[in-house]
């Protein structure tokens, strides 16, 4: 399904002390999404961006029944799991691993880290929430142990309801994440300058 095709920027993985995984949105490309790191406080990071097959991680809305997004959905999670294990094998601990995504990539970011909760360096979801027509808490395990997680979203947003963002944030908090949510009235489906500033202050400080 999805191949493990990773684009890189910043420091070489074996020379870096910190790593940022960037997850692009629907129709986006990993190669282009790498440029987001230039707007974040990540000058000494290794930047890794996986590429979705056909530029889409899963075919339907993140609010569709999970079965409708298979097998692409499970394949996407598997790519991220393998990437996380590859990073750890170089000796980088989870508290020095960061994950950020936009839109479909933000949903995948939150779903992945919540299924594998541990002390990450930090997590940023630019417009996203946990995946499924209903949130299935049985999928989530572990302890974020204070991981800072920033979620920014618009109200209304054409793809991500505020209610799902808030419900997702509550689950993250229950798993001991330090969650900051910022809701922007009538903001277009994009990443705003204020979100970048808050992500830098809260996660990449």
PDB file of C-alpha atoms in Angstrom:
ATOM      1  CA  UNK A   1       0.000   0.000   0.000  1.00  0.00           C
ATOM      2  CA  UNK A   2       2.136   2.920   1.264  1.00  0.00           C
ATOM      3  CA  UNK A   3       5.860   2.489   0.685  1.00  0.00           C
ATOM      4  CA  UNK A   4       8.381   3.765   3.204  1.00  0.00           C
ATOM      5  CA  UNK A   5       9.500   6.702   1.070  1.00  0.00           C
ATOM      6  CA  UNK A   6      11.156   9.298   3.316  1.00  0.00           C
ATOM      7  CA  UNK A   7      12.363  12.764   2.336  1.00  0.00           C
ATOM      8  CA  UNK A   8      14.915  14.442   4.578  1.00  0.00           C
ATOM      9  CA  UNK A   9      16.309  17.846   5.494  1.00  0.00           C
ATOM     10  CA  UNK A  10      18.348  19.359   8.290  1.00  0.00           C
ATOM     11  CA  UNK A  11      21.000  17.305  10.050  1.00  0.00           C
ATOM     12  CA  UNK A  12      21.856  13.741   9.168  1.00  0.00           C
ATOM     13  CA  UNK A  13      19.857  11.388  11.373  1.00  0.00           C
ATOM     14  CA  UNK A  14      22.968   9.774  12.870  1.00  0.00           C
ATOM     15  CA  UNK A  15      24.420  13.183  13.728  1.00  0.00           C
ATOM     16  CA  UNK A  16      21.263  14.767  15.159  1.00  0.00           C
ATOM     17  CA  UNK A  17      20.157  14.831  18.778  1.00  0.00           C
ATOM     18  CA  UNK A  18      16.535  15.646  17.899  1.00  0.00           C
ATOM     19  CA  UNK A  19      14.217  14.572  15.092  1.00  0.00           C
ATOM     20  CA  UNK A  20      11.036  16.049  13.624  1.00  0.00           C
ATOM     21  CA  UNK A  21       8.670  13.830  11.633  1.00  0.00           C
ATOM     22  CA  UNK A  22       6.529  15.946   9.278  1.00  0.00           C
ATOM     23  CA  UNK A  23       3.305  14.425   7.910  1.00  0.00           C
ATOM     24  CA  UNK A  24       1.814  16.141   4.872  1.00  0.00           C
ATOM     25  CA  UNK A  25      -1.896  16.587   4.166  1.00  0.00           C
ATOM     26  CA  UNK A  26      -4.166  15.197   1.458  1.00  0.00           C
ATOM     27  CA  UNK A  27      -2.841  16.071  -1.977  1.00  0.00           C
ATOM     28  CA  UNK A  28       0.392  17.404  -0.513  1.00  0.00           C
ATOM     29  CA  UNK A  29       3.919  16.157  -0.958  1.00  0.00           C
ATOM     30  CA  UNK A  30       6.527  15.301   1.621  1.00  0.00           C
ATOM     31  CA  UNK A  31       9.182  17.110  -0.363  1.00  0.00           C
ATOM     32  CA  UNK A  32       7.239  20.386  -0.274  1.00  0.00           C
ATOM     33  CA  UNK A  33       6.122  19.930   3.332  1.00  0.00           C
ATOM     34  CA  UNK A  34       9.756  19.764   4.456  1.00  0.00           C
ATOM     35  CA  UNK A  35       9.856  23.546   4.017  1.00  0.00           C
ATOM     36  CA  UNK A  36       7.592  23.921   7.065  1.00  0.00           C
ATOM     37  CA  UNK A  37      10.622  23.122   9.219  1.00  0.00           C
ATOM     38  CA  UNK A  38      12.108  26.450   8.107  1.00  0.00           C
ATOM     39  CA  UNK A  39       9.312  28.172  10.062  1.00  0.00           C
ATOM     40  CA  UNK A  40       9.868  26.163  13.231  1.00  0.00           C
ATOM     41  CA  UNK A  41      12.630  26.336  15.851  1.00  0.00           C
ATOM     42  CA  UNK A  42      14.322  23.197  14.552  1.00  0.00           C
ATOM     43  CA  UNK A  43      17.758  24.341  13.281  1.00  0.00           C
ATOM     44  CA  UNK A  44      19.634  21.379  14.758  1.00  0.00           C
ATOM     45  CA  UNK A  45      17.004  18.726  14.026  1.00  0.00           C
ATOM     46  CA  UNK A  46      16.994  15.933  11.500  1.00  0.00           C
ATOM     47  CA  UNK A  47      13.759  16.417   9.527  1.00  0.00           C
ATOM     48  CA  UNK A  48      12.021  13.331   8.114  1.00  0.00           C
ATOM     49  CA  UNK A  49       8.900  13.511   5.942  1.00  0.00           C
ATOM     50  CA  UNK A  50       7.199  10.296   4.748  1.00  0.00           C
ATOM     51  CA  UNK A  51       5.377  10.390   1.405  1.00  0.00           C
ATOM     52  CA  UNK A  52       1.884   8.932   1.021  1.00  0.00           C
ATOM     53  CA  UNK A  53       1.180   6.854  -2.076  1.00  0.00           C
ATOM     54  CA  UNK A  54      -0.848   8.949  -4.543  1.00  0.00           C
ATOM     55  CA  UNK A  55      -0.388  11.877  -2.119  1.00  0.00           C
ATOM     56  CA  UNK A  56      -3.200  10.669   0.165  1.00  0.00           C
ATOM     57  CA  UNK A  57      -2.892   8.747   3.430  1.00  0.00           C
ATOM     58  CA  UNK A  58      -6.464   7.373   3.320  1.00  0.00           C
ATOM     59  CA  UNK A  59      -9.269   7.898   0.780  1.00  0.00           C
ATOM     60  CA  UNK A  60     -12.269   9.207   2.729  1.00  0.00           C
ATOM     61  CA  UNK A  61     -12.877  11.758   5.471  1.00  0.00           C
ATOM     62  CA  UNK A  62     -11.182  11.116   8.809  1.00  0.00           C
ATOM     63  CA  UNK A  63     -14.727  11.029  10.238  1.00  0.00           C
ATOM     64  CA  UNK A  64     -15.759   8.092   8.031  1.00  0.00           C
ATOM     65  CA  UNK A  65     -16.034   4.579   9.514  1.00  0.00           C
ATOM     66  CA  UNK A  66     -12.466   3.260   9.746  1.00  0.00           C
ATOM     67  CA  UNK A  67     -13.267   0.309   7.461  1.00  0.00           C
ATOM     68  CA  UNK A  68     -13.947   2.757   4.602  1.00  0.00           C
ATOM     69  CA  UNK A  69     -10.361   4.022   4.847  1.00  0.00           C
ATOM     70  CA  UNK A  70      -8.749   0.587   4.822  1.00  0.00           C
ATOM     71  CA  UNK A  71      -6.290  -0.776   3.866  1.00  0.00           C
ATOM     72  CA  UNK A  72      -4.588   2.598   3.327  1.00  0.00           C
ATOM     73  CA  UNK A  73      -5.231   3.751   6.900  1.00  0.00           C
ATOM     74  CA  UNK A  74      -3.508   0.814   8.595  1.00  0.00           C
ATOM     75  CA  UNK A  75      -0.706   0.997   6.041  1.00  0.00           C
ATOM     76  CA  UNK A  76      -0.104   4.655   6.917  1.00  0.00           C
ATOM     77  CA  UNK A  77       0.087   3.870  10.630  1.00  0.00           C
ATOM     78  CA  UNK A  78       2.490   1.022   9.871  1.00  0.00           C
ATOM     79  CA  UNK A  79       4.821   3.337   7.918  1.00  0.00           C
ATOM     80  CA  UNK A  80       4.961   5.733  10.865  1.00  0.00           C
ATOM     81  CA  UNK A  81       5.540   2.910  13.350  1.00  0.00           C
ATOM     82  CA  UNK A  82       8.468   1.599  11.301  1.00  0.00           C
ATOM     83  CA  UNK A  83       9.882   5.108  10.952  1.00  0.00           C
ATOM     84  CA  UNK A  84       9.696   5.649  14.716  1.00  0.00           C
ATOM     85  CA  UNK A  85      11.492   2.349  15.311  1.00  0.00           C
ATOM     86  CA  UNK A  86      14.164   3.253  12.736  1.00  0.00           C
ATOM     87  CA  UNK A  87      14.813   6.548  14.535  1.00  0.00           C
ATOM     88  CA  UNK A  88      15.065   4.866  17.924  1.00  0.00           C
ATOM     89  CA  UNK A  89      17.519   2.321  16.540  1.00  0.00           C
ATOM     90  CA  UNK A  90      19.966   5.183  15.902  1.00  0.00           C
ATOM     91  CA  UNK A  91      19.963   5.871  19.646  1.00  0.00           C
ATOM     92  CA  UNK A  92      17.575   8.827  19.720  1.00  0.00           C
ATOM     93  CA  UNK A  93      15.161   8.553  22.642  1.00  0.00           C
ATOM     94  CA  UNK A  94      11.432   9.247  22.264  1.00  0.00           C
ATOM     95  CA  UNK A  95      11.683  12.462  24.316  1.00  0.00           C
ATOM     96  CA  UNK A  96      13.809  13.882  21.496  1.00  0.00           C
ATOM     97  CA  UNK A  97      11.366  12.859  18.746  1.00  0.00           C
ATOM     98  CA  UNK A  98       8.761  15.377  17.577  1.00  0.00           C
ATOM     99  CA  UNK A  99       5.798  14.846  15.233  1.00  0.00           C
ATOM    100  CA  UNK A 100       3.837  17.486  13.307  1.00  0.00           C
ATOM    101  CA  UNK A 101       1.229  17.367  10.553  1.00  0.00           C
ATOM    102  CA  UNK A 102      -1.345  19.422   8.675  1.00  0.00           C
ATOM    103  CA  UNK A 103      -4.989  18.498   7.982  1.00  0.00           C
ATOM    104  CA  UNK A 104      -5.106  14.799   6.990  1.00  0.00           C
ATOM    105  CA  UNK A 105      -1.517  14.632   8.219  1.00  0.00           C
ATOM    106  CA  UNK A 106      -2.539  16.258  11.515  1.00  0.00           C
ATOM    107  CA  UNK A 107      -5.258  13.653  12.019  1.00  0.00           C
ATOM    108  CA  UNK A 108      -2.751  10.896  11.291  1.00  0.00           C
ATOM    109  CA  UNK A 109      -0.254  12.556  13.647  1.00  0.00           C
ATOM    110  CA  UNK A 110      -2.693  12.580  16.556  1.00  0.00           C
ATOM    111  CA  UNK A 111      -3.939   9.053  15.878  1.00  0.00           C
ATOM    112  CA  UNK A 112      -0.414   7.665  15.656  1.00  0.00           C
ATOM    113  CA  UNK A 113       0.989   9.272  18.805  1.00  0.00           C
ATOM    114  CA  UNK A 114      -2.120   8.391  20.830  1.00  0.00           C
ATOM    115  CA  UNK A 115      -1.879   4.751  19.785  1.00  0.00           C
ATOM    116  CA  UNK A 116       1.793   4.835  20.851  1.00  0.00           C
ATOM    117  CA  UNK A 117       1.712   7.256  23.774  1.00  0.00           C
ATOM    118  CA  UNK A 118       5.076   7.910  25.407  1.00  0.00           C
ATOM    119  CA  UNK A 119       7.154  10.955  26.313  1.00  0.00           C
ATOM    120  CA  UNK A 120       7.696  12.560  22.937  1.00  0.00           C
ATOM    121  CA  UNK A 121       9.579  15.824  22.532  1.00  0.00           C
ATOM    122  CA  UNK A 122       6.372  17.391  21.321  1.00  0.00           C
ATOM    123  CA  UNK A 123       3.470  17.075  18.907  1.00  0.00           C
ATOM    124  CA  UNK A 124       1.810  19.668  16.652  1.00  0.00           C
ATOM    125  CA  UNK A 125      -1.494  19.151  14.826  1.00  0.00           C
ATOM    126  CA  UNK A 126      -2.313  21.972  12.449  1.00  0.00           C
ATOM    127  CA  UNK A 127      -6.075  21.289  12.060  1.00  0.00           C
ATOM    128  CA  UNK A 128      -6.753  17.695  13.051  1.00  0.00           C
ATOM    129  CA  UNK A 129      -8.437  15.263  15.413  1.00  0.00           C
ATOM    130  CA  UNK A 130      -8.506  11.584  16.280  1.00  0.00           C
ATOM    131  CA  UNK A 131      -9.734   9.369  13.450  1.00  0.00           C
ATOM    132  CA  UNK A 132     -13.016   7.477  13.009  1.00  0.00           C
ATOM    133  CA  UNK A 133     -16.770   7.993  12.876  1.00  0.00           C
ATOM    134  CA  UNK A 134     -16.543   7.460  16.618  1.00  0.00           C
ATOM    135  CA  UNK A 135     -13.452   7.765  18.806  1.00  0.00           C
ATOM    136  CA  UNK A 136     -12.469   4.256  19.912  1.00  0.00           C
ATOM    137  CA  UNK A 137     -10.459   4.688  23.111  1.00  0.00           C
ATOM    138  CA  UNK A 138      -9.614   0.955  23.089  1.00  0.00           C
ATOM    139  CA  UNK A 139      -7.055   1.795  20.378  1.00  0.00           C
ATOM    140  CA  UNK A 140      -5.080   4.061  22.701  1.00  0.00           C
ATOM    141  CA  UNK A 141      -2.537   3.069  25.304  1.00  0.00           C
ATOM    142  CA  UNK A 142       0.504   4.419  27.078  1.00  0.00           C
ATOM    143  CA  UNK A 143       1.324   7.617  28.952  1.00  0.00           C
ATOM    144  CA  UNK A 144       2.398  10.886  27.334  1.00  0.00           C
ATOM    145  CA  UNK A 145       4.167  11.801  30.574  1.00  0.00           C
ATOM    146  CA  UNK A 146       3.777  15.546  30.044  1.00  0.00           C
ATOM    147  CA  UNK A 147       4.414  15.683  26.267  1.00  0.00           C
ATOM    148  CA  UNK A 148       3.482  19.164  24.979  1.00  0.00           C
ATOM    149  CA  UNK A 149       0.841  18.918  22.237  1.00  0.00           C
ATOM    150  CA  UNK A 150      -0.406  21.949  20.315  1.00  0.00           C
ATOM    151  CA  UNK A 151      -3.568  21.798  18.189  1.00  0.00           C
ATOM    152  CA  UNK A 152      -4.685  24.760  16.113  1.00  0.00           C
ATOM    153  CA  UNK A 153      -7.925  24.804  14.110  1.00  0.00           C
ATOM    154  CA  UNK A 154     -10.472  27.057  12.462  1.00  0.00           C
ATOM    155  CA  UNK A 155     -14.097  27.506  13.475  1.00  0.00           C
ATOM    156  CA  UNK A 156     -15.765  26.545  11.281  1.00  0.00           C
ATOM    157  CA  UNK A 157     -13.363  24.339   9.334  1.00  0.00           C
ATOM    158  CA  UNK A 158     -14.620  22.563   6.190  1.00  0.00           C
ATOM    159  CA  UNK A 159     -12.987  19.245   7.132  1.00  0.00           C
ATOM    160  CA  UNK A 160     -12.417  19.140  10.906  1.00  0.00           C
ATOM    161  CA  UNK A 161     -15.257  19.955  13.339  1.00  0.00           C
ATOM    162  CA  UNK A 162     -14.244  21.839  16.478  1.00  0.00           C
ATOM    163  CA  UNK A 163     -16.148  19.254  18.533  1.00  0.00           C
ATOM    164  CA  UNK A 164     -13.777  16.501  17.358  1.00  0.00           C
ATOM    165  CA  UNK A 165     -10.744  18.657  18.129  1.00  0.00           C
ATOM    166  CA  UNK A 166     -11.975  19.278  21.677  1.00  0.00           C
ATOM    167  CA  UNK A 167     -12.905  15.619  22.249  1.00  0.00           C
ATOM    168  CA  UNK A 168      -9.468  14.555  21.012  1.00  0.00           C
ATOM    169  CA  UNK A 169      -7.724  17.057  23.280  1.00  0.00           C
ATOM    170  CA  UNK A 170      -9.622  15.708  26.285  1.00  0.00           C
ATOM    171  CA  UNK A 171      -8.432  12.152  25.586  1.00  0.00           C
ATOM    172  CA  UNK A 172      -4.842  13.368  25.193  1.00  0.00           C
ATOM    173  CA  UNK A 173      -5.073  15.148  28.559  1.00  0.00           C
ATOM    174  CA  UNK A 174      -6.433  11.981  30.187  1.00  0.00           C
ATOM    175  CA  UNK A 175      -3.282  10.251  28.907  1.00  0.00           C
ATOM    176  CA  UNK A 176      -1.116  12.885  30.643  1.00  0.00           C
ATOM    177  CA  UNK A 177      -0.322  15.108  27.681  1.00  0.00           C
ATOM    178  CA  UNK A 178       0.121  18.844  28.217  1.00  0.00           C
ATOM    179  CA  UNK A 179      -2.349  20.063  25.581  1.00  0.00           C
ATOM    180  CA  UNK A 180      -2.817  23.571  24.220  1.00  0.00           C
ATOM    181  CA  UNK A 181      -5.708  24.167  21.792  1.00  0.00           C
ATOM    182  CA  UNK A 182      -6.213  27.405  19.849  1.00  0.00           C
ATOM    183  CA  UNK A 183      -9.413  27.923  17.875  1.00  0.00           C
ATOM    184  CA  UNK A 184      -9.452  30.668  15.247  1.00  0.00           C
ATOM    185  CA  UNK A 185     -12.798  32.128  14.180  1.00  0.00           C
ATOM    186  CA  UNK A 186     -13.314  31.985  10.407  1.00  0.00           C
ATOM    187  CA  UNK A 187      -9.709  31.048   9.662  1.00  0.00           C
ATOM    188  CA  UNK A 188      -9.249  29.385   6.256  1.00  0.00           C
ATOM    189  CA  UNK A 189      -8.049  25.770   6.030  1.00  0.00           C
ATOM    190  CA  UNK A 190      -4.358  26.612   6.277  1.00  0.00           C
ATOM    191  CA  UNK A 191      -1.516  27.138   8.752  1.00  0.00           C
ATOM    192  CA  UNK A 192      -1.550  30.663  10.169  1.00  0.00           C
ATOM    193  CA  UNK A 193       1.380  32.739  11.349  1.00  0.00           C
ATOM    194  CA  UNK A 194      -0.046  32.723  14.875  1.00  0.00           C
ATOM    195  CA  UNK A 195      -0.162  28.917  14.910  1.00  0.00           C
ATOM    196  CA  UNK A 196       3.492  28.757  13.898  1.00  0.00           C
ATOM    197  CA  UNK A 197       4.363  31.211  16.661  1.00  0.00           C
ATOM    198  CA  UNK A 198       2.435  29.232  19.287  1.00  0.00           C
ATOM    199  CA  UNK A 199       3.896  25.926  18.097  1.00  0.00           C
ATOM    200  CA  UNK A 200       7.368  27.386  18.517  1.00  0.00           C
ATOM    201  CA  UNK A 201       6.586  28.775  21.972  1.00  0.00           C
ATOM    202  CA  UNK A 202       4.781  25.713  23.287  1.00  0.00           C
ATOM    203  CA  UNK A 203       6.541  22.789  21.594  1.00  0.00           C
ATOM    204  CA  UNK A 204       9.803  23.895  19.969  1.00  0.00           C
ATOM    205  CA  UNK A 205      10.926  26.302  22.717  1.00  0.00           C
TER     206      UNK A 205
END
